[in-house]
Tab-separated table of N, CA and C and ligand atoms in Angstrom:
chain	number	residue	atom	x	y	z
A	1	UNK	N	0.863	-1.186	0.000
A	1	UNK	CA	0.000	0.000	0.000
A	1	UNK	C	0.898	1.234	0.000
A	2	UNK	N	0.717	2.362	-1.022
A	2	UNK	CA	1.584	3.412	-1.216
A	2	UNK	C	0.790	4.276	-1.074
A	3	UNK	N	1.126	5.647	0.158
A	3	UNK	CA	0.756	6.463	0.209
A	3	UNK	C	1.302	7.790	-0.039
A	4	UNK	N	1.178	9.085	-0.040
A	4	UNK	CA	1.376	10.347	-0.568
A	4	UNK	C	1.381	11.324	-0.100
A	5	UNK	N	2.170	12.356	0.065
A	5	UNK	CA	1.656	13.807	0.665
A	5	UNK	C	1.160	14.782	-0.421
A	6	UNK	N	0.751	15.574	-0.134
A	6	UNK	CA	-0.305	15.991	-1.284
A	6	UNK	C	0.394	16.347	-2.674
A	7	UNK	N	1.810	16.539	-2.599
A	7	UNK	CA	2.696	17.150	-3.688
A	7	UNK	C	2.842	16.028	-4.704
A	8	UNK	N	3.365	15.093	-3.740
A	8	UNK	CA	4.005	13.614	-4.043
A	8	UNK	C	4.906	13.605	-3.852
A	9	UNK	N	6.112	14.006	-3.181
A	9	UNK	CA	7.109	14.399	-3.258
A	9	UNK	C	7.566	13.523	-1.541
A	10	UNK	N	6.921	13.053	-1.306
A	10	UNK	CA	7.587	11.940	-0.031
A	10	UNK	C	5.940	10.754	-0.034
A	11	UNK	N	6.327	10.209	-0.044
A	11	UNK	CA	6.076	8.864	-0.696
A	11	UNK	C	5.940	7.692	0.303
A	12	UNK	N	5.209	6.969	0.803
A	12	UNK	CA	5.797	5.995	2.141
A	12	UNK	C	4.999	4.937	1.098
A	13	UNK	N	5.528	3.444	1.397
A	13	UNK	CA	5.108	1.822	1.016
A	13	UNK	C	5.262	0.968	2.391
A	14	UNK	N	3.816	0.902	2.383
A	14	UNK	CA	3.362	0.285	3.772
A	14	UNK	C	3.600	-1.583	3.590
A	15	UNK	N	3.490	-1.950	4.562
A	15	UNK	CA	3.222	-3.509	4.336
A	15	UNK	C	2.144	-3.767	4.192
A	16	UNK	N	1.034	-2.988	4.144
A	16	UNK	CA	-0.145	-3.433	4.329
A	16	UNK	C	-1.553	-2.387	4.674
A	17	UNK	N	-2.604	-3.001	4.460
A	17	UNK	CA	-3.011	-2.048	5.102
A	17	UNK	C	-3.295	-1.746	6.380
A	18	UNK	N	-3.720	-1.081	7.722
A	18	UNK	CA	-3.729	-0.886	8.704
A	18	UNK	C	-4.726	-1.626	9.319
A	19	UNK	N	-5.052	-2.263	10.810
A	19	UNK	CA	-5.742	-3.187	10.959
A	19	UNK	C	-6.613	-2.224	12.001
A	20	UNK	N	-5.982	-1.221	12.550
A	20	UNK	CA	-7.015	-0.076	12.890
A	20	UNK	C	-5.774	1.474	13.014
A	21	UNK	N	-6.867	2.121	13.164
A	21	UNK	CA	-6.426	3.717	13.093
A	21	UNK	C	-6.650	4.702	14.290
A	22	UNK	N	-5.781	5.302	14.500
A	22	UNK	CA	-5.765	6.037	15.777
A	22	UNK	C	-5.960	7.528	15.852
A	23	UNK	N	-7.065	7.953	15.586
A	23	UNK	CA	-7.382	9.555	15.391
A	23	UNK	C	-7.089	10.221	16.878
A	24	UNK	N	-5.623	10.254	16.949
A	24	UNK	CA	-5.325	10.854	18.771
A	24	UNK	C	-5.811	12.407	18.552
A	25	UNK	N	-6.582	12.478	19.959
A	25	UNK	CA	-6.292	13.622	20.512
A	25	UNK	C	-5.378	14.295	21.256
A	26	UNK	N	-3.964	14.100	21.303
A	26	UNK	CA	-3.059	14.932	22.038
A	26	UNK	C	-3.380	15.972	21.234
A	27	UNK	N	-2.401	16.996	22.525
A	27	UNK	CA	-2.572	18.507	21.889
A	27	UNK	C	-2.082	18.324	20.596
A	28	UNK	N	-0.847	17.905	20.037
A	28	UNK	CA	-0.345	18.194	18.953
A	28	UNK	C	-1.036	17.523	17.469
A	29	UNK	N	-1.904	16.217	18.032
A	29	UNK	CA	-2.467	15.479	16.891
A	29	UNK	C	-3.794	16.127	16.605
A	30	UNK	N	-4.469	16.262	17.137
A	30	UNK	CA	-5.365	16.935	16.911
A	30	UNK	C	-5.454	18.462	16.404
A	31	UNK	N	-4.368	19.494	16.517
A	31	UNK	CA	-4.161	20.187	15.670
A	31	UNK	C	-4.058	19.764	14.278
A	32	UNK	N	-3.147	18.467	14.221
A	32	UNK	CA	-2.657	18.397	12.812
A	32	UNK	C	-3.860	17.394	12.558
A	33	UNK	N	-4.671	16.955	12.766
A	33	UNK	CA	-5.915	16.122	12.448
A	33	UNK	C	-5.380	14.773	11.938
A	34	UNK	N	-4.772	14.283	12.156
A	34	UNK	CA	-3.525	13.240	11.897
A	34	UNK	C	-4.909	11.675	12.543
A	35	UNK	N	-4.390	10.869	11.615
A	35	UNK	CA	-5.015	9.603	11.681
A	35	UNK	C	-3.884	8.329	11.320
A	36	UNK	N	-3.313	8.202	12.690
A	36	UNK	CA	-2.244	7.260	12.430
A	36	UNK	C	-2.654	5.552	12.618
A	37	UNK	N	-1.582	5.083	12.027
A	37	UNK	CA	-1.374	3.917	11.792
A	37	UNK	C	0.100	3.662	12.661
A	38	UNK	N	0.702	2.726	12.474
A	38	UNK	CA	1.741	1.972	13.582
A	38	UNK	C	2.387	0.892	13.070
A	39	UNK	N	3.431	0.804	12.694
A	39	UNK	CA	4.340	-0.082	11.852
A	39	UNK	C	5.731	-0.062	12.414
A	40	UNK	N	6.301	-1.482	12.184
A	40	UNK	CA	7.745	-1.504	12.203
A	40	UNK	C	8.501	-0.602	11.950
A	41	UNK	N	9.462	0.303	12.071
A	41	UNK	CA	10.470	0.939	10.965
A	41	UNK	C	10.849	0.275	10.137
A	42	UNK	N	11.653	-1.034	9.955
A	42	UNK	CA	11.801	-1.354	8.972
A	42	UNK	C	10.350	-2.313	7.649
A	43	UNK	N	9.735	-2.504	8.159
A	43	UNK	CA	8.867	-2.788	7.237
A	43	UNK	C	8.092	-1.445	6.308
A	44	UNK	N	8.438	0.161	6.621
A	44	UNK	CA	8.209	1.367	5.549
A	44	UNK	C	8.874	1.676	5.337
A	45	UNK	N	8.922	1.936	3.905
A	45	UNK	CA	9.943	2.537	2.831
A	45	UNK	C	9.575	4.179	2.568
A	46	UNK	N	10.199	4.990	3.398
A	46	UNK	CA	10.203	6.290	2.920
A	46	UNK	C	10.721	6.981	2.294
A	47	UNK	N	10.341	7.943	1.361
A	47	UNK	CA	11.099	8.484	0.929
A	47	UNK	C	10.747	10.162	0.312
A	48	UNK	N	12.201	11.331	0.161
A	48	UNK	CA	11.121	12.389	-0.046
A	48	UNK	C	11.813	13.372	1.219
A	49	UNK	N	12.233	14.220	0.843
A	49	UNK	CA	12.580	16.092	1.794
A	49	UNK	C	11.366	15.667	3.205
A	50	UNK	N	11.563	15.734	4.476
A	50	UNK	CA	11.067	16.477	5.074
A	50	UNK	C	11.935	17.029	5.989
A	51	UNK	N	10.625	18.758	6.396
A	51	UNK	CA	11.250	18.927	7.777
A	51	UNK	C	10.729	17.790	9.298
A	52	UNK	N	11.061	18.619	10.149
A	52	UNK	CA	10.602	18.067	11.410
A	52	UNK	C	10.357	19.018	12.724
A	53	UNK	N	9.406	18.628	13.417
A	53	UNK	CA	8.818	18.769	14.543
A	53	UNK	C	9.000	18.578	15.602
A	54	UNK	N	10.000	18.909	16.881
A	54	UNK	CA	10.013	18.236	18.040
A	54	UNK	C	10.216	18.986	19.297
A	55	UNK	N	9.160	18.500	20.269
A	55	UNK	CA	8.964	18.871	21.264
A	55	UNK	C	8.711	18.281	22.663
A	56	UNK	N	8.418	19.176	23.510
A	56	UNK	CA	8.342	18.270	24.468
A	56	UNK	C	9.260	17.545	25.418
A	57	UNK	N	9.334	16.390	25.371
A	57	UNK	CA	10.163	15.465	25.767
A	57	UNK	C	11.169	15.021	24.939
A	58	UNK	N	11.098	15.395	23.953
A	58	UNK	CA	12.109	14.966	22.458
A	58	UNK	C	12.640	13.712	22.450
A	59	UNK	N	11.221	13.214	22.248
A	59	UNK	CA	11.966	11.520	21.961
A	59	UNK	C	11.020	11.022	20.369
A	60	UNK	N	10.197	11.672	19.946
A	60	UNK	CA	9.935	11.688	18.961
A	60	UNK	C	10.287	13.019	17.647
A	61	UNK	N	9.948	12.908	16.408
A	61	UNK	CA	10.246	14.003	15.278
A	61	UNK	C	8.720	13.654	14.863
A	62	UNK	N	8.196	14.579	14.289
A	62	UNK	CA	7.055	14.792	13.557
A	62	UNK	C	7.991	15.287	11.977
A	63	UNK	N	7.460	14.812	11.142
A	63	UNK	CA	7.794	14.984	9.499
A	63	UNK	C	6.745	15.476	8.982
A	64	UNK	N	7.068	16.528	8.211
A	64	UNK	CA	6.072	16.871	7.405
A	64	UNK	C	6.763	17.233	5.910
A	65	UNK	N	6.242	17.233	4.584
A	65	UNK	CA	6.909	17.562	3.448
A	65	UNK	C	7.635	18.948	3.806
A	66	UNK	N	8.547	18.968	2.935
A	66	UNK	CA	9.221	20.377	2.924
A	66	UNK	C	8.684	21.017	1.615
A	67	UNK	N	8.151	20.811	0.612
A	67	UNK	CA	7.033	21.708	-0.195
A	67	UNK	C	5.928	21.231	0.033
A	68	UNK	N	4.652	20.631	0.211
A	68	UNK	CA	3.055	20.839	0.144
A	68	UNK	C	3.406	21.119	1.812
A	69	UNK	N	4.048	20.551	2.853
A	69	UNK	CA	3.975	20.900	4.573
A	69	UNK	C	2.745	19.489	5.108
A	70	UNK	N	2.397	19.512	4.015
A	70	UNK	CA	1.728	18.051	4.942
A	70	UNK	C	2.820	16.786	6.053
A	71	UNK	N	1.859	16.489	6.922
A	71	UNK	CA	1.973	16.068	7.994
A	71	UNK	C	2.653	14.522	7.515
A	72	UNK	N	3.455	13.802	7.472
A	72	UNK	CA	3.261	12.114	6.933
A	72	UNK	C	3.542	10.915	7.756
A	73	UNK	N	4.706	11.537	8.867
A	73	UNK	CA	4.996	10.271	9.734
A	73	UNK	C	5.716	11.081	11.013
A	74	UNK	N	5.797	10.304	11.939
A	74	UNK	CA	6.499	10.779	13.520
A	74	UNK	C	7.749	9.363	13.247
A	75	UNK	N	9.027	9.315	13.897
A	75	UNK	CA	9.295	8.769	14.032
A	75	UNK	C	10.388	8.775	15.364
A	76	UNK	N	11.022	8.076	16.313
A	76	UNK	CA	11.637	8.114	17.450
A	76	UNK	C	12.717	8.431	16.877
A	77	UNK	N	13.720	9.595	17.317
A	77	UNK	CA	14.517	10.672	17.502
A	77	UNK	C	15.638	9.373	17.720
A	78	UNK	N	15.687	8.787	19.036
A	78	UNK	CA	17.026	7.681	19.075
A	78	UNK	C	16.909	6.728	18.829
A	79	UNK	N	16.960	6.470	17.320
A	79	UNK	CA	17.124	4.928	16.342
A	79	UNK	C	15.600	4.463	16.411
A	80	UNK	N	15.784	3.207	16.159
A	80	UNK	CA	14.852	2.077	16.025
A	80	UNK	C	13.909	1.529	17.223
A	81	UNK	N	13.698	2.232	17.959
A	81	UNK	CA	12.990	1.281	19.161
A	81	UNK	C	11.084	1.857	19.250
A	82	UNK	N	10.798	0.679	18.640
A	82	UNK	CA	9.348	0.851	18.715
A	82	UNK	C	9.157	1.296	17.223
A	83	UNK	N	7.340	1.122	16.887
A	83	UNK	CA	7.050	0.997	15.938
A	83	UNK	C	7.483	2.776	15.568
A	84	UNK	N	6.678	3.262	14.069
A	84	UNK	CA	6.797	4.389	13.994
A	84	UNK	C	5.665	4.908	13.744
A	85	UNK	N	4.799	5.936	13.163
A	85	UNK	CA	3.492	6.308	13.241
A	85	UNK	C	3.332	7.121	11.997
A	86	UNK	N	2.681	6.632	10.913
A	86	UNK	CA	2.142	6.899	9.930
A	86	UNK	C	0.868	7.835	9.979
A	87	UNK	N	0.392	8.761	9.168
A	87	UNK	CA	-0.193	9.332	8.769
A	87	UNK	C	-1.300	9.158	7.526
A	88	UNK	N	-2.398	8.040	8.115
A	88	UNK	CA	-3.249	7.585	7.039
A	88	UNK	C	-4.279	8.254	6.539
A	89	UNK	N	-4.392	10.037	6.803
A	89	UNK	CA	-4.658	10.718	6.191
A	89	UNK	C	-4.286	10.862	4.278
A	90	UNK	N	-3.218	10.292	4.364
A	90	UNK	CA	-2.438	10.477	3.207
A	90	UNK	C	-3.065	9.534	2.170
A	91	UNK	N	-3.775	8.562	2.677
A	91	UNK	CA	-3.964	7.697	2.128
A	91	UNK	C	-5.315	7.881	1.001
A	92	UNK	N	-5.782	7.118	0.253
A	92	UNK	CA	-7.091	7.508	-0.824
A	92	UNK	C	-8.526	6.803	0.643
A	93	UNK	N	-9.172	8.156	0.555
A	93	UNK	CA	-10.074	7.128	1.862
A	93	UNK	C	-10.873	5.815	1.960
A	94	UNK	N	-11.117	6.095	0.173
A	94	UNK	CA	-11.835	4.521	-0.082
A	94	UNK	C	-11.284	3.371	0.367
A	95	UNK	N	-9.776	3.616	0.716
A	95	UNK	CA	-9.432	2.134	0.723
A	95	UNK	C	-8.978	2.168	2.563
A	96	UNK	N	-9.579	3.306	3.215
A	96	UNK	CA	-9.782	3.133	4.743
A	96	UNK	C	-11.000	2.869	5.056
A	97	UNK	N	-12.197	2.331	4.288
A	97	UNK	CA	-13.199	1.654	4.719
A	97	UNK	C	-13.643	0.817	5.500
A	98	UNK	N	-14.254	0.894	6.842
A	98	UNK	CA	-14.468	-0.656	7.410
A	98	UNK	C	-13.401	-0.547	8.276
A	99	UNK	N	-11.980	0.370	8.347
A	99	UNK	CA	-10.833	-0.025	9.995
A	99	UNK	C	-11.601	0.773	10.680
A	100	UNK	N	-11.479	0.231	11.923
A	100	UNK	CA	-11.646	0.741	13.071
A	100	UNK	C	-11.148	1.907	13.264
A	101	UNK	N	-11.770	2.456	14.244
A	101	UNK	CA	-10.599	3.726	14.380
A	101	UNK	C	-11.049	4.179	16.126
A	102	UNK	N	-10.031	4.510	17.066
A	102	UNK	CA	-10.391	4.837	18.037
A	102	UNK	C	-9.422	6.014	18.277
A	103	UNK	N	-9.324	6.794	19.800
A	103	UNK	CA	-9.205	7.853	19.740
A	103	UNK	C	-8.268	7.917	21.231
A	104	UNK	N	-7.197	7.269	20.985
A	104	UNK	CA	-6.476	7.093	22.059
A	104	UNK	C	-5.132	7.867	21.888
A	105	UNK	N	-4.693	8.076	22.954
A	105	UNK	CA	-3.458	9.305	22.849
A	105	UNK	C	-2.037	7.827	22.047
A	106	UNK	N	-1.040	8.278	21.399
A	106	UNK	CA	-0.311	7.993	20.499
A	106	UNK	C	0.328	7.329	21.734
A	107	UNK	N	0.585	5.101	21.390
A	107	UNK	CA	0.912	4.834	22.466
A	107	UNK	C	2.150	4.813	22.772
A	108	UNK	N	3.307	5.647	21.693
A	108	UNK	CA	4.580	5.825	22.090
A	108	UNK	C	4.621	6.753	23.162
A	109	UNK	N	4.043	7.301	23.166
A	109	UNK	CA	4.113	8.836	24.790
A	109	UNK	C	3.328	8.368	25.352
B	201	ZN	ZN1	4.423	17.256	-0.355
């Protein structure tokens, strides 16, 4: 499953599609209206300019394109530990039909 930021210009290839979706309300997700998903690092292939986002506690980066600024993935600041958090906003919605979706704060923080 290949998703998009609105330019096209960063690009992610999922393993799959998501088995549910997490429309968090933290302060920061809910600004960005962000509807994540949760994957290995190594099972997504990213690719594509972004900047980044980080606050807080700085153990995560928020990515967003560096031309359209859309939102696409968070990922942990020191290496590999724990999944990473996709942005299935990006995705065509038809084919988010039918996942679940609940509304729980992002369970890396
Ligand atoms: Zn873009």
């Amino acid at each position: 499953m290949d998703i998009h930021c609105h330019c096209r210009k960063v690009s992610i290839r999922l393993p799959g599609q998501p088995l549910k979706l997490n429309r968090c309300t933290c302060s920061i997700c809910r600004r960005y209206g962000a509807l994540w998903s949760y994957y290995p690092p190594e099972s997504v292939l990213i690719s594509g300019a972004t900047d980044t986002y980080i606050w807080g506690d700085k153990m995560i980066a928020f990515h967003r394109c560096q031309c359209c600024g859309v939102l696409t993935h968070w990922m942990h600041i020191d290496g590999d530990i724990g999944d990473i958090g996709v942005n299935l906003q990006n995705s065509d919605p038809a084919l988010l039909d039918g996942i679940a979706e609940y509304d729980g704060h992002m369970k890396a923080i």
